[in-house]
CSV table of C-alpha atoms in Angstrom, one decimal:
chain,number,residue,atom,x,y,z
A,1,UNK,CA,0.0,0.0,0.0
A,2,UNK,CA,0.7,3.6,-0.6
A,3,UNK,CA,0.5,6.8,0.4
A,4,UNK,CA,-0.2,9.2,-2.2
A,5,UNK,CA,-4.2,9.8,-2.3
A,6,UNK,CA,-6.2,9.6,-5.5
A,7,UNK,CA,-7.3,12.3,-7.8
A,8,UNK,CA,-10.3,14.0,-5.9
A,9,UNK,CA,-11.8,17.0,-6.3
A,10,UNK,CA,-9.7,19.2,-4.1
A,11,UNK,CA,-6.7,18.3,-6.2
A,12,UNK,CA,-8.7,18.7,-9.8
A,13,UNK,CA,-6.8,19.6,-12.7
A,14,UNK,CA,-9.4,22.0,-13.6
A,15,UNK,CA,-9.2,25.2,-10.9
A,16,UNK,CA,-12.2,25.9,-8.2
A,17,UNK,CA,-14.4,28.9,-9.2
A,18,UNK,CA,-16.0,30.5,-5.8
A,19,UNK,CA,-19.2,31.4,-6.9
A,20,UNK,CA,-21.2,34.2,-3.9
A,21,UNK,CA,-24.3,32.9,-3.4
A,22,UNK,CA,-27.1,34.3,-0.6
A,23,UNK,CA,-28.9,32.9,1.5
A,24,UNK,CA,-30.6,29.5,0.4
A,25,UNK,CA,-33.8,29.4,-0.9
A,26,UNK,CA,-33.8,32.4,-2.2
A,27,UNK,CA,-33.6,34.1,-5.9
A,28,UNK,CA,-30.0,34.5,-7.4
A,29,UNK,CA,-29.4,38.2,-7.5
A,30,UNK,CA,-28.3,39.8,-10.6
A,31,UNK,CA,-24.6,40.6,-11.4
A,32,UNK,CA,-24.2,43.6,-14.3
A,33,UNK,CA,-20.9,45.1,-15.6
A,34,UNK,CA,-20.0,47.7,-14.0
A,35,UNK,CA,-20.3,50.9,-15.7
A,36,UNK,CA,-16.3,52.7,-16.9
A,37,UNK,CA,-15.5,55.9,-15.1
A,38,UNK,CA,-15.1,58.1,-18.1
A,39,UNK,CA,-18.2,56.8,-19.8
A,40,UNK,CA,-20.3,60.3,-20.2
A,41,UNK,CA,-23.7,58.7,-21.0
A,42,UNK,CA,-26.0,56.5,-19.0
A,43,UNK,CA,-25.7,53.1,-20.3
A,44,UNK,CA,-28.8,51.1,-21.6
A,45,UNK,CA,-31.0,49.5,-19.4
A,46,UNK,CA,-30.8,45.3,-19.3
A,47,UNK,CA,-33.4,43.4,-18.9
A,48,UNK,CA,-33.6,41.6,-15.6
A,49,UNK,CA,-33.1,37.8,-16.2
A,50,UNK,CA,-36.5,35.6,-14.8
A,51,UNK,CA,-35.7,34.0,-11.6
A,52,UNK,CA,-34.7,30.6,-11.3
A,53,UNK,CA,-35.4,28.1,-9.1
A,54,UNK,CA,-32.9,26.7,-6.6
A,55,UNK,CA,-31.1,23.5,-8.0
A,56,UNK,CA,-31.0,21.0,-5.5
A,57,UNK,CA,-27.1,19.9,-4.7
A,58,UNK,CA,-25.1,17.7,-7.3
A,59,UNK,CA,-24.2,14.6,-5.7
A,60,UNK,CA,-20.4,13.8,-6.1
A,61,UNK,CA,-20.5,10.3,-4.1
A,62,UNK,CA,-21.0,8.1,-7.2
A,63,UNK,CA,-17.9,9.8,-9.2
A,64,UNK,CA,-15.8,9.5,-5.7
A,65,UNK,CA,-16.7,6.1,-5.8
A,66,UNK,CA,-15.3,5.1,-9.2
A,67,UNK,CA,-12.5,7.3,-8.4
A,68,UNK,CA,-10.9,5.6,-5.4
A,69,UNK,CA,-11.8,1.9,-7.2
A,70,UNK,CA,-10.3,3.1,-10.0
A,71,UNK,CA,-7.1,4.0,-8.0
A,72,UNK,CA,-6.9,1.0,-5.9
A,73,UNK,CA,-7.3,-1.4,-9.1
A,74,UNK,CA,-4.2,0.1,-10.9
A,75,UNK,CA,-2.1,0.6,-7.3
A,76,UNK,CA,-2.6,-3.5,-7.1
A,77,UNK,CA,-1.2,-4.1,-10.5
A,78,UNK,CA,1.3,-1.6,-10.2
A,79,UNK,CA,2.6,-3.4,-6.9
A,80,UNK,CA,2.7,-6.7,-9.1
A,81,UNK,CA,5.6,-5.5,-10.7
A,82,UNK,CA,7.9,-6.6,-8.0
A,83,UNK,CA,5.8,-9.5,-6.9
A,84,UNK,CA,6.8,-10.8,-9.8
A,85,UNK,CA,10.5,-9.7,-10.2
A,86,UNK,CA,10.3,-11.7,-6.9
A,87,UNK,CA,8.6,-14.9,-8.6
A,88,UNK,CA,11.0,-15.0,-11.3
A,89,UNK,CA,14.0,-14.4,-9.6
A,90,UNK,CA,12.8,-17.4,-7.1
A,91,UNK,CA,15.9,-19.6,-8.3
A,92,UNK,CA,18.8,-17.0,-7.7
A,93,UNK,CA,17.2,-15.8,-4.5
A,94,UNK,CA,17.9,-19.7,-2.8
A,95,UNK,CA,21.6,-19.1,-3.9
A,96,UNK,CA,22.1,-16.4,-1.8
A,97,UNK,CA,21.4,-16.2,1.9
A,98,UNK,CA,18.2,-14.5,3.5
A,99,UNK,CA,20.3,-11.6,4.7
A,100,UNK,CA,20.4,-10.6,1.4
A,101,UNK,CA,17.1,-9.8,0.4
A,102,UNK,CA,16.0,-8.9,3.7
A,103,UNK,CA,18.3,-6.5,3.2
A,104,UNK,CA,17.3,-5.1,-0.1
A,105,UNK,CA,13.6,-5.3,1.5
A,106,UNK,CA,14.4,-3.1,4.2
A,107,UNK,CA,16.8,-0.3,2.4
A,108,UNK,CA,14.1,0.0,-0.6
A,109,UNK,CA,10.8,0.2,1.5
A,110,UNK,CA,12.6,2.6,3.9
A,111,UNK,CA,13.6,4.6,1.2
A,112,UNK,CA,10.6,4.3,-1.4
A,113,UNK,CA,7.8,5.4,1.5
A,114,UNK,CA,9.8,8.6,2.5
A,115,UNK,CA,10.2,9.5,-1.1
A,116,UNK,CA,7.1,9.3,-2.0
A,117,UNK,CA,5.7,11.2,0.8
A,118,UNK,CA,8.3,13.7,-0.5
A,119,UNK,CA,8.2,13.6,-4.2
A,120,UNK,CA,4.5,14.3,-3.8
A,121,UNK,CA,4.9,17.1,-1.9
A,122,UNK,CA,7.8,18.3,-4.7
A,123,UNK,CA,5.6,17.3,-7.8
A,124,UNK,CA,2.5,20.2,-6.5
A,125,UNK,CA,4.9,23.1,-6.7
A,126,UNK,CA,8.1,21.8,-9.2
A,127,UNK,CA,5.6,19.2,-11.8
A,128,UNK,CA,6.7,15.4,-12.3
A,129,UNK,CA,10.2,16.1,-13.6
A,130,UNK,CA,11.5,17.5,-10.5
A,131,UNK,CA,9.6,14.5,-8.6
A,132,UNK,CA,11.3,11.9,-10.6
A,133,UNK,CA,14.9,13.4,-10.4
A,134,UNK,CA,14.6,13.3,-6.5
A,135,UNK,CA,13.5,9.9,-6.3
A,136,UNK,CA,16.0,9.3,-9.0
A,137,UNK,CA,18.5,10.4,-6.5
A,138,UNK,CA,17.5,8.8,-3.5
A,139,UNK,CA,17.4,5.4,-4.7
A,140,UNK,CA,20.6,6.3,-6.3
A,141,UNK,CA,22.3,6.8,-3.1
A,142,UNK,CA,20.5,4.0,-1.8
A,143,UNK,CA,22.2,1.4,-4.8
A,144,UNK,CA,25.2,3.2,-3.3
A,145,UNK,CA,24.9,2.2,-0.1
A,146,UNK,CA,23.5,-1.3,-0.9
A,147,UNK,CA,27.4,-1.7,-3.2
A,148,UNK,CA,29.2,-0.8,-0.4
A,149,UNK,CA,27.8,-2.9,1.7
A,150,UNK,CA,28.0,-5.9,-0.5
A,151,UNK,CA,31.9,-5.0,-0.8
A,152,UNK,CA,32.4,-5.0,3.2
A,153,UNK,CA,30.5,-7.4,4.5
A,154,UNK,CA,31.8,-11.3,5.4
A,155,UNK,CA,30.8,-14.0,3.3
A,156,UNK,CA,28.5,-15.6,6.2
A,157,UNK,CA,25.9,-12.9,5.3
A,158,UNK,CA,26.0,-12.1,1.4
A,159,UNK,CA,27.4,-15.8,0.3
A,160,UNK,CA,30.4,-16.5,-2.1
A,161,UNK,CA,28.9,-15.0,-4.6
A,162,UNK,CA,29.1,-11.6,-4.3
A,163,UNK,CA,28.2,-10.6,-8.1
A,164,UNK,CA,24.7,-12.2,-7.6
A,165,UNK,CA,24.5,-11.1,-4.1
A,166,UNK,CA,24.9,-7.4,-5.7
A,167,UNK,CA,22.7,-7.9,-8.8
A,168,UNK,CA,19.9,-8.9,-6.5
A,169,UNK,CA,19.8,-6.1,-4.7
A,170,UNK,CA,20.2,-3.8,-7.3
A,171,UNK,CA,17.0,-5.2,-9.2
A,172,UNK,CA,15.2,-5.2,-6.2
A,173,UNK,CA,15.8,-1.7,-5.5
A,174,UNK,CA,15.1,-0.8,-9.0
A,175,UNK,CA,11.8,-2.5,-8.7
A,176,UNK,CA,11.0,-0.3,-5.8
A,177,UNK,CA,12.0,3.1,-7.4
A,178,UNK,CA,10.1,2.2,-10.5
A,179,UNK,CA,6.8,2.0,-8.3
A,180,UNK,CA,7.9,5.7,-6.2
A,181,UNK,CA,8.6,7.1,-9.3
A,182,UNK,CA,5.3,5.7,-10.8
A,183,UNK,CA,3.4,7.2,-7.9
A,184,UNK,CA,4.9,10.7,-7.4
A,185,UNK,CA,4.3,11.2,-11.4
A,186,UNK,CA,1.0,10.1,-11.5
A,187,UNK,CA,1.7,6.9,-14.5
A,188,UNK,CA,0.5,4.2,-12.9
A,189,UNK,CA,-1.1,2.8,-15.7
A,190,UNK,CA,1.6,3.5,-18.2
A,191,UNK,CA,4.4,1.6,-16.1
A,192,UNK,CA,1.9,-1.3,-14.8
A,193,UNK,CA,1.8,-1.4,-18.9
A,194,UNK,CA,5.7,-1.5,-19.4
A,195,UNK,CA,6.0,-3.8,-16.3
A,196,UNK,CA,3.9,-6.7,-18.3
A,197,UNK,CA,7.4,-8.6,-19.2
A,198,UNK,CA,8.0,-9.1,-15.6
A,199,UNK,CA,4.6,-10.3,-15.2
A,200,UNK,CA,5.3,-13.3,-18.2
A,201,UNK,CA,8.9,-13.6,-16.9
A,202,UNK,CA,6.9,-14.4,-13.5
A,203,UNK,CA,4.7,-16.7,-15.1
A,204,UNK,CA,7.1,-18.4,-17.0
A,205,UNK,CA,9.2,-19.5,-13.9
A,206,UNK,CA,6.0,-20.7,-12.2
A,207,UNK,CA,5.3,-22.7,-15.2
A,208,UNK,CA,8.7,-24.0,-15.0
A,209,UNK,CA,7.7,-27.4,-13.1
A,210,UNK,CA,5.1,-28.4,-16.2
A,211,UNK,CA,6.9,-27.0,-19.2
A,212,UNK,CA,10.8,-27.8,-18.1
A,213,UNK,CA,13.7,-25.6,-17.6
A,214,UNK,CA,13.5,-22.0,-18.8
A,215,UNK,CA,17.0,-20.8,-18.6
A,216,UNK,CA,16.1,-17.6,-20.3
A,217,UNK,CA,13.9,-15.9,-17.7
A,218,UNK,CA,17.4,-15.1,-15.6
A,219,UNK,CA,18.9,-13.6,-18.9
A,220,UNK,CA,15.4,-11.5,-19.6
A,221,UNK,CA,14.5,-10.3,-16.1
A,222,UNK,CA,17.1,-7.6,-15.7
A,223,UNK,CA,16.0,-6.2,-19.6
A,224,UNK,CA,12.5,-6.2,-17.8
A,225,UNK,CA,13.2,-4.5,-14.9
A,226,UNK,CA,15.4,-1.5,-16.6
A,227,UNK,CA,12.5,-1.2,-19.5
A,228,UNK,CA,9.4,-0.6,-16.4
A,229,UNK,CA,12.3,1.8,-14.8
A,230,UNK,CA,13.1,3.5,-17.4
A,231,UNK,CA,9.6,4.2,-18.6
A,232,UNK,CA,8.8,5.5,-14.8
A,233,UNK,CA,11.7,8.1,-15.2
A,234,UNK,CA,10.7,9.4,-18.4
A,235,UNK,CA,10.3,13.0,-17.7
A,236,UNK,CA,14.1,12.7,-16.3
A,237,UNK,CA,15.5,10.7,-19.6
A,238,UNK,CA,13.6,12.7,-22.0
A,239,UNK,CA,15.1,15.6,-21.8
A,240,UNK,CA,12.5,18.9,-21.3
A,241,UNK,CA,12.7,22.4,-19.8
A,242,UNK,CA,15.2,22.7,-16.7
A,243,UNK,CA,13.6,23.7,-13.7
A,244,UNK,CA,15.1,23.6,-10.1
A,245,UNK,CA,13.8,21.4,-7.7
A,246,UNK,CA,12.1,23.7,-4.5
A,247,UNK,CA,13.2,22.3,-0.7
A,248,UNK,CA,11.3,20.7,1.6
A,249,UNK,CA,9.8,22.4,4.3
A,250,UNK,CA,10.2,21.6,7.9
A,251,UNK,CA,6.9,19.9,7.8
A,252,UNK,CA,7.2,18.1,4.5
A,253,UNK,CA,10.7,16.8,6.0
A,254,UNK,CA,9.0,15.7,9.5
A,255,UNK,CA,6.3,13.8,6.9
A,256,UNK,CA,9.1,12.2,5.0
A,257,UNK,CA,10.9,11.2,8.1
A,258,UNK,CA,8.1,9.2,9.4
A,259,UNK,CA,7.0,7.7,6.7
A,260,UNK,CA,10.9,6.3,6.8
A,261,UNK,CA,10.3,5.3,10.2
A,262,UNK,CA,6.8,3.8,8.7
A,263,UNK,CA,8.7,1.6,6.0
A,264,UNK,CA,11.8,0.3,7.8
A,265,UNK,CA,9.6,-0.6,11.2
A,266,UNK,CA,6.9,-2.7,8.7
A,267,UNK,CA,10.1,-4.1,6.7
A,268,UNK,CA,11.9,-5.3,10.1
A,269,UNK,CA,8.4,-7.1,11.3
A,270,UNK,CA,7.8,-8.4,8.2
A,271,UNK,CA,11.2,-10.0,8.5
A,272,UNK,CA,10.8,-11.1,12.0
A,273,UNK,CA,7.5,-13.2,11.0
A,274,UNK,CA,9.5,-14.2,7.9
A,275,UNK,CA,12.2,-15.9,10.1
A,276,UNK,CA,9.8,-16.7,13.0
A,277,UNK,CA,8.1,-19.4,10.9
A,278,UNK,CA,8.9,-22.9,9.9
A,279,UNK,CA,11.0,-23.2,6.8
A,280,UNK,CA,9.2,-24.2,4.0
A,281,UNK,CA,5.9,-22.9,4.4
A,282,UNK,CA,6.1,-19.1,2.9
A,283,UNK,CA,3.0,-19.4,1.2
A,284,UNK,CA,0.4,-19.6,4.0
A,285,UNK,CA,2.5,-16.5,5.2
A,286,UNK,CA,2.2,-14.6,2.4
A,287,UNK,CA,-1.2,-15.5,1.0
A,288,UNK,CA,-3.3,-13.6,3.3
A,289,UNK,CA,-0.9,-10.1,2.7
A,290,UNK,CA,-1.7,-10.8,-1.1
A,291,UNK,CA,-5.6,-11.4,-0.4
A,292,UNK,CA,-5.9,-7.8,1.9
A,293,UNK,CA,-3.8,-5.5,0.0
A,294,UNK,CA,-6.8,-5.0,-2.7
A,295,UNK,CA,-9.3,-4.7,-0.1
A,296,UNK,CA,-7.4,-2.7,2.7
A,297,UNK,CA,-6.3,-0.5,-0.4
A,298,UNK,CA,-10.5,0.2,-1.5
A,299,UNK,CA,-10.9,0.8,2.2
A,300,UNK,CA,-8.8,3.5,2.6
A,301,UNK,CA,-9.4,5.3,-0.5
A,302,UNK,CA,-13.2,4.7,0.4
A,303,UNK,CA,-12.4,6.4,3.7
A,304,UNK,CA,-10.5,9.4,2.9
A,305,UNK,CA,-12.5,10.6,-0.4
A,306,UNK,CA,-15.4,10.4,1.7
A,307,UNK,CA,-13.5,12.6,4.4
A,308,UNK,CA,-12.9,15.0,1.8
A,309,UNK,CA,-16.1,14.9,0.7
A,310,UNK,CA,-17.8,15.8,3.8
A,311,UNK,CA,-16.4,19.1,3.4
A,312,UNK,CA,-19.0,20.0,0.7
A,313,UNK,CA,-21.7,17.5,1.5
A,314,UNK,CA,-21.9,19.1,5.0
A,315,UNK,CA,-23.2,22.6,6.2
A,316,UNK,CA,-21.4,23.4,9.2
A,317,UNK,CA,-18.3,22.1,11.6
A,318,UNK,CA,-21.1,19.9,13.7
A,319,UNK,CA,-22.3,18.3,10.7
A,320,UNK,CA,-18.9,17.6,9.4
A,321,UNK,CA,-17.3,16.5,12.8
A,322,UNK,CA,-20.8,13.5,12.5
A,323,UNK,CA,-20.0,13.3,8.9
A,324,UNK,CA,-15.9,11.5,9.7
A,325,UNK,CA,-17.6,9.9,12.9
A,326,UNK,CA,-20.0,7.9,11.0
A,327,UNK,CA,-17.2,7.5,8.0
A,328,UNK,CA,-15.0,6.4,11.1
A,329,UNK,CA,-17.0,3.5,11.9
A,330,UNK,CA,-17.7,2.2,8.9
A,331,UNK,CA,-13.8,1.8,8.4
A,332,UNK,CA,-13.3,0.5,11.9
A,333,UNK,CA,-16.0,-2.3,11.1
A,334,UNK,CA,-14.2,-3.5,7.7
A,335,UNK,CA,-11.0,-3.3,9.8
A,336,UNK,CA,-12.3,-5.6,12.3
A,337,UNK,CA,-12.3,-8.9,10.0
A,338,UNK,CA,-8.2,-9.0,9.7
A,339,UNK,CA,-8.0,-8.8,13.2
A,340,UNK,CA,-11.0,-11.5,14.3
A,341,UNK,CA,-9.6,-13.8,11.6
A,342,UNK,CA,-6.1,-13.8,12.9
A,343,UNK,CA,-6.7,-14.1,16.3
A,344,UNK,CA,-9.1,-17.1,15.3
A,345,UNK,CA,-6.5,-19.0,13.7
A,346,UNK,CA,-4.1,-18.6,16.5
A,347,UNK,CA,-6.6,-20.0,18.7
A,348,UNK,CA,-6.9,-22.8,15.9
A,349,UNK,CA,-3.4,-23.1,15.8
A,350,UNK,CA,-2.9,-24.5,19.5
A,351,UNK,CA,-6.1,-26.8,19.1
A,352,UNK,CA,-3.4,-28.9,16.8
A,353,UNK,CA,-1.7,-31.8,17.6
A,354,UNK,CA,1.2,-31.9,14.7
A,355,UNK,CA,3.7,-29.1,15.7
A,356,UNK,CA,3.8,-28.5,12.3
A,357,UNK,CA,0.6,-28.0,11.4
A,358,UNK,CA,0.2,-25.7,13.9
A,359,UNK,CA,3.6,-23.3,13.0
A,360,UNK,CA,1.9,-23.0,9.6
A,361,UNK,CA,-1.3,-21.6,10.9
A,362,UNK,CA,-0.1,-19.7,13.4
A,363,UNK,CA,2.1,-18.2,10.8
A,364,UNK,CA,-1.1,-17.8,8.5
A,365,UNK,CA,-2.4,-15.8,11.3
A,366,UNK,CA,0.8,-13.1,11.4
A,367,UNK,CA,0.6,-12.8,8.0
A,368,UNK,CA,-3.6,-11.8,8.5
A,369,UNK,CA,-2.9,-9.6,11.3
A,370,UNK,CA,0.5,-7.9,9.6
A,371,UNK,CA,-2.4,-7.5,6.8
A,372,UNK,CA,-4.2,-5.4,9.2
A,373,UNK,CA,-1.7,-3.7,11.5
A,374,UNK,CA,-0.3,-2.2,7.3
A,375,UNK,CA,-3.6,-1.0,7.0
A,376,UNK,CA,-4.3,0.7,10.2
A,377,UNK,CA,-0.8,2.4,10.2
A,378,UNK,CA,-1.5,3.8,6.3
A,379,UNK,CA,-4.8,5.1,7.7
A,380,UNK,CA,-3.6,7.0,10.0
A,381,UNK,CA,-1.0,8.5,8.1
A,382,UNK,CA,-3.3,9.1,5.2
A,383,UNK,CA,-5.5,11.2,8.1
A,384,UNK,CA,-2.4,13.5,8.4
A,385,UNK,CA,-1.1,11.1,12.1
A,386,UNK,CA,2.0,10.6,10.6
A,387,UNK,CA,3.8,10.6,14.1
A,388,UNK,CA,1.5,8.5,15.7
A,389,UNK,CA,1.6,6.1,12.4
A,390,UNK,CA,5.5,5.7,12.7
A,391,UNK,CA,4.8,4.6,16.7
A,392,UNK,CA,2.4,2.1,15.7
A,393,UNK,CA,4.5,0.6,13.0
A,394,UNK,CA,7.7,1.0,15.3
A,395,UNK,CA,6.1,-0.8,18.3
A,396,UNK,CA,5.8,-4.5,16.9
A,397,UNK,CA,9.6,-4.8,16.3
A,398,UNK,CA,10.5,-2.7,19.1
A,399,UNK,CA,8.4,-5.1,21.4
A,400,UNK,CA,9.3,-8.5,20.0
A,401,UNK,CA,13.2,-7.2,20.3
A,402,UNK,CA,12.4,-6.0,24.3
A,403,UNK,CA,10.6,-9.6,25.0
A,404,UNK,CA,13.6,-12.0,25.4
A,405,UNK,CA,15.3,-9.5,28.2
A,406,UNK,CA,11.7,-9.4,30.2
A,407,UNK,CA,11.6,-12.0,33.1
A,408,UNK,CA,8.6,-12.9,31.3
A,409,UNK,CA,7.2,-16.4,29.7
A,410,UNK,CA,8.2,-17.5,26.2
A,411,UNK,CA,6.5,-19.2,23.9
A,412,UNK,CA,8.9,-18.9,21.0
A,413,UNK,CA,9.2,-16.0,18.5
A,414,UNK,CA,6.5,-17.5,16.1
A,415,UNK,CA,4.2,-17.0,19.2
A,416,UNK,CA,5.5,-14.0,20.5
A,417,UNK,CA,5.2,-12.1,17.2
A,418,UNK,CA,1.2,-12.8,16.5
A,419,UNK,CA,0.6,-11.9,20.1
A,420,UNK,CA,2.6,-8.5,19.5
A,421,UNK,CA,0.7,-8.3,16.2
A,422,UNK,CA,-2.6,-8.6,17.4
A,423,UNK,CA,-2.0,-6.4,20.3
A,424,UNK,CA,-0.8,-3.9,17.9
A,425,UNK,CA,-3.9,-4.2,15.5
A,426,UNK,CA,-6.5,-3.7,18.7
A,427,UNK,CA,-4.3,-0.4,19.3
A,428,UNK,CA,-4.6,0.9,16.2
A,429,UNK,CA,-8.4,0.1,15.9
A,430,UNK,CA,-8.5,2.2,19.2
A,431,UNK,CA,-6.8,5.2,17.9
A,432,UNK,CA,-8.4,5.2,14.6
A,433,UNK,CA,-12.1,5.4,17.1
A,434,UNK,CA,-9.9,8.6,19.0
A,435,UNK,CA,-9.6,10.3,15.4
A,436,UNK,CA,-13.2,10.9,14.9
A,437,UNK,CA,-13.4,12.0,18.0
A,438,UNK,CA,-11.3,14.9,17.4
A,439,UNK,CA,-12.1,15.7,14.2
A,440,UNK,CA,-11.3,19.1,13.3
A,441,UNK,CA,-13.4,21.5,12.3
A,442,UNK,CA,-14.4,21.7,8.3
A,443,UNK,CA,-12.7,24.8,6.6
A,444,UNK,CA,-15.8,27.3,5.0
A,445,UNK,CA,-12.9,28.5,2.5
A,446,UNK,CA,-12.9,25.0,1.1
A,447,UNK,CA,-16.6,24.2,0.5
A,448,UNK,CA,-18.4,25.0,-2.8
């Protein structure tokens, strides 16, 4: 999930005309030109147009609603792109050892959720180009780091073979910038086009088990993954009118630095529940991520485009304030599934006698609960509680670390992790209630 918001109507390509209007109910005055100061003679009377009756309010809910399905639809398929650089790189990634792409995981997430938040930010006062050239950079210095790295560290944590230790970083981090620089440019449709190779390329290697060995998918995939990226920089390739790239404010940096906080904490817990479960059963871990991305993603748009709509659906700061409160608990209640479906199949899981069995569900339900703890902690920042966001997303790894030094009881770190998780989840639901609580007061300057 991301965090740029869809297209609504606050951020219209198309610029808001205040119209004054009286009070409602009531005939339209008339507006006539106003007469020049050196004009000697009196101008000709105009007839006075016949009053009109009030037009009830256009509804914009049914647009919104296409809108924000629209959005989450091409957001899934974008983040395909490196699911499936994953999928087809599934050989090479046994040949190295998990430090190695838990590694890439965390340096690219980090850096692709703060610079997004900021090449957002720089893309409404500099346009796309200067968006794209500071993601450009930032993942730049991030394959900079991620070489050095390679270089320096022993052979127990990037294997003997350094070359493919340092091409599978570098693809996965290109992955990742292709998505940022799809989202702070506003292409997500053209790049989930360009990113259809990886998508056979996946296929392909999944296939491989029916049709035989496909050697060519490790030649093609890199071609892949630098045709999607080089598509996504476009307006920094092609070259087009310089223009210098504005600095962040204060604010905007605050923004960026939690959203850093946001992507390295839910990298770290990802690969804590990664490690935590038994080998060899990935799937049930990662199935129920792939199942609540879509849905989580609907959720939220659903939930902040009808936030911004309230501001000119509703006549007054009371209304509005009942407006989020009622929009609050609708989004609490399709939050609440995740959360009673994980901490049903940890209750399942102990209720099994084969030990295996029951790591596999219990590692189902982290994967269900990380589902929902992602989507509480992108709500909240999507709500402007970017602080409290990065706490909630910080907490899980912070606790499971601070566990094994408490003279408490252990279960194991499978265990230990889903009870952190779903803890974390029933916070989040809580603090998500305390935001309609205090919502703030709708802006007259905004409404129509």
């Amino acid at each position: 999930m991301t965090i740029t918001p869809g297209r609504t109507r606050t951020a219209s390509r198309r610029p808001r005309r205040r119209v004054p209007t009286g009070p409602r109910h009531s005939v339209p005055p008339t507006f006539t030109t106003p007469r020049p100061a050196y004009a000697m003679t009196p101008p000709p009377e105009e007839p006075r147009p016949p009053a009109e009756e009030p037009q009830p309010a256009r509804s914009h809910r049914a647009p919104a609603r296409r809108s924000y399905l629209r959005a989450a639809f091409v957001r899934c398929a974008l983040y395909l792109g490196p699911l499936s650089v994953a999928a087809a790189a599934a050989g090479p990634l046994t040949d190295v050892p998990w430090p190695v792409p838990l590694a890439t995981l965390l340096l690219g997430w980090a850096a692709a959720q703060a610079l997004t938040s900021a090449g957002v930010s720089v893309a409404r006062r500099a346009g796309p180009a200067a968006a794209a050239r500071l993601a450009g950079g930032g993942f730049a210095a991030v394959a900079g780091l991620w070489c050095s790295l390679v270089w320096i560290a022993p052979d127990a944590l990037v294997g003997p073979h350094r070359g493919l230790a340092l091409v599978i970083g570098l693809g996965g981090l290109g992955t990742l910038a292709t998505i940022t620089a799809a989202l702070v440019t506003r292409t997500e449709a053209a790049v989930v086009v360009w990113s259809l190779p990886c998508w056979l390329l996946a296929g392909s290697a999944l296939a491989e088990p029916l049709i035989g060995r496909t050697a060519e998918v490790g030649l093609l995939l890199p071609a892949a993954i630098v045709v999607a990226l080089v598509r996504a920089y476009q307006p920094v390739v092609v070259p087009g009118a310089p223009g210098r790239r504005p600095r962040l404010t204060p604010a905007e940096l605050r923004r960026s630095g939690g959203y850093l906080v946001i992507g390295a904490s839910q990298a770290v817990v990802l690969g804590q529940v990664w490690q935590a479960g038994p080998s060899g059963s990935t799937a049930p871990f990662w199935l129920p991520l792939l199942l609540a991305v879509p849905i989580l993603e609907a959720l939220i748009g659903w939930h902040t485009g009808q936030v911004e709509a309230g501001l000119d659906t509703t006549e007054n700061g009371a209304d509005y304030r009942k407006h989020v409160r009622s929009v609050t608990l609708i989004t609490i209640v399709g939050l609440l599934p995740p959360f009673a479906v994980g901490i049903a199949l940890a209750l399942a899981a102990y209720q099994l006698p084969a030990a295996k069995t029951s790591a596999t569900v219990l590692g189902l339900a982290g994967g269900t609960l990380l589902g929902g703890v992602f989507a509480v902690t992108y709500l909240l920042a999507a709500r402007s509680r970017t602080a409290v966001a990065a706490l909630l997303a910080a907490a899980p790894p912070l606790v499971t670390v601070a566990l094994p030094l408490l003279p408490l009881p252990s279960s194991g770190p499978l265990p230990d992790a889903v009870a952190v998780l779903a803890a974390t989840h029933l916070a989040g639901l809580l603090v998500v209630a305390l935001t309609a609580q205090s919502a703030p007061t709708a802006d007259d300057s905004r409404r129509t």
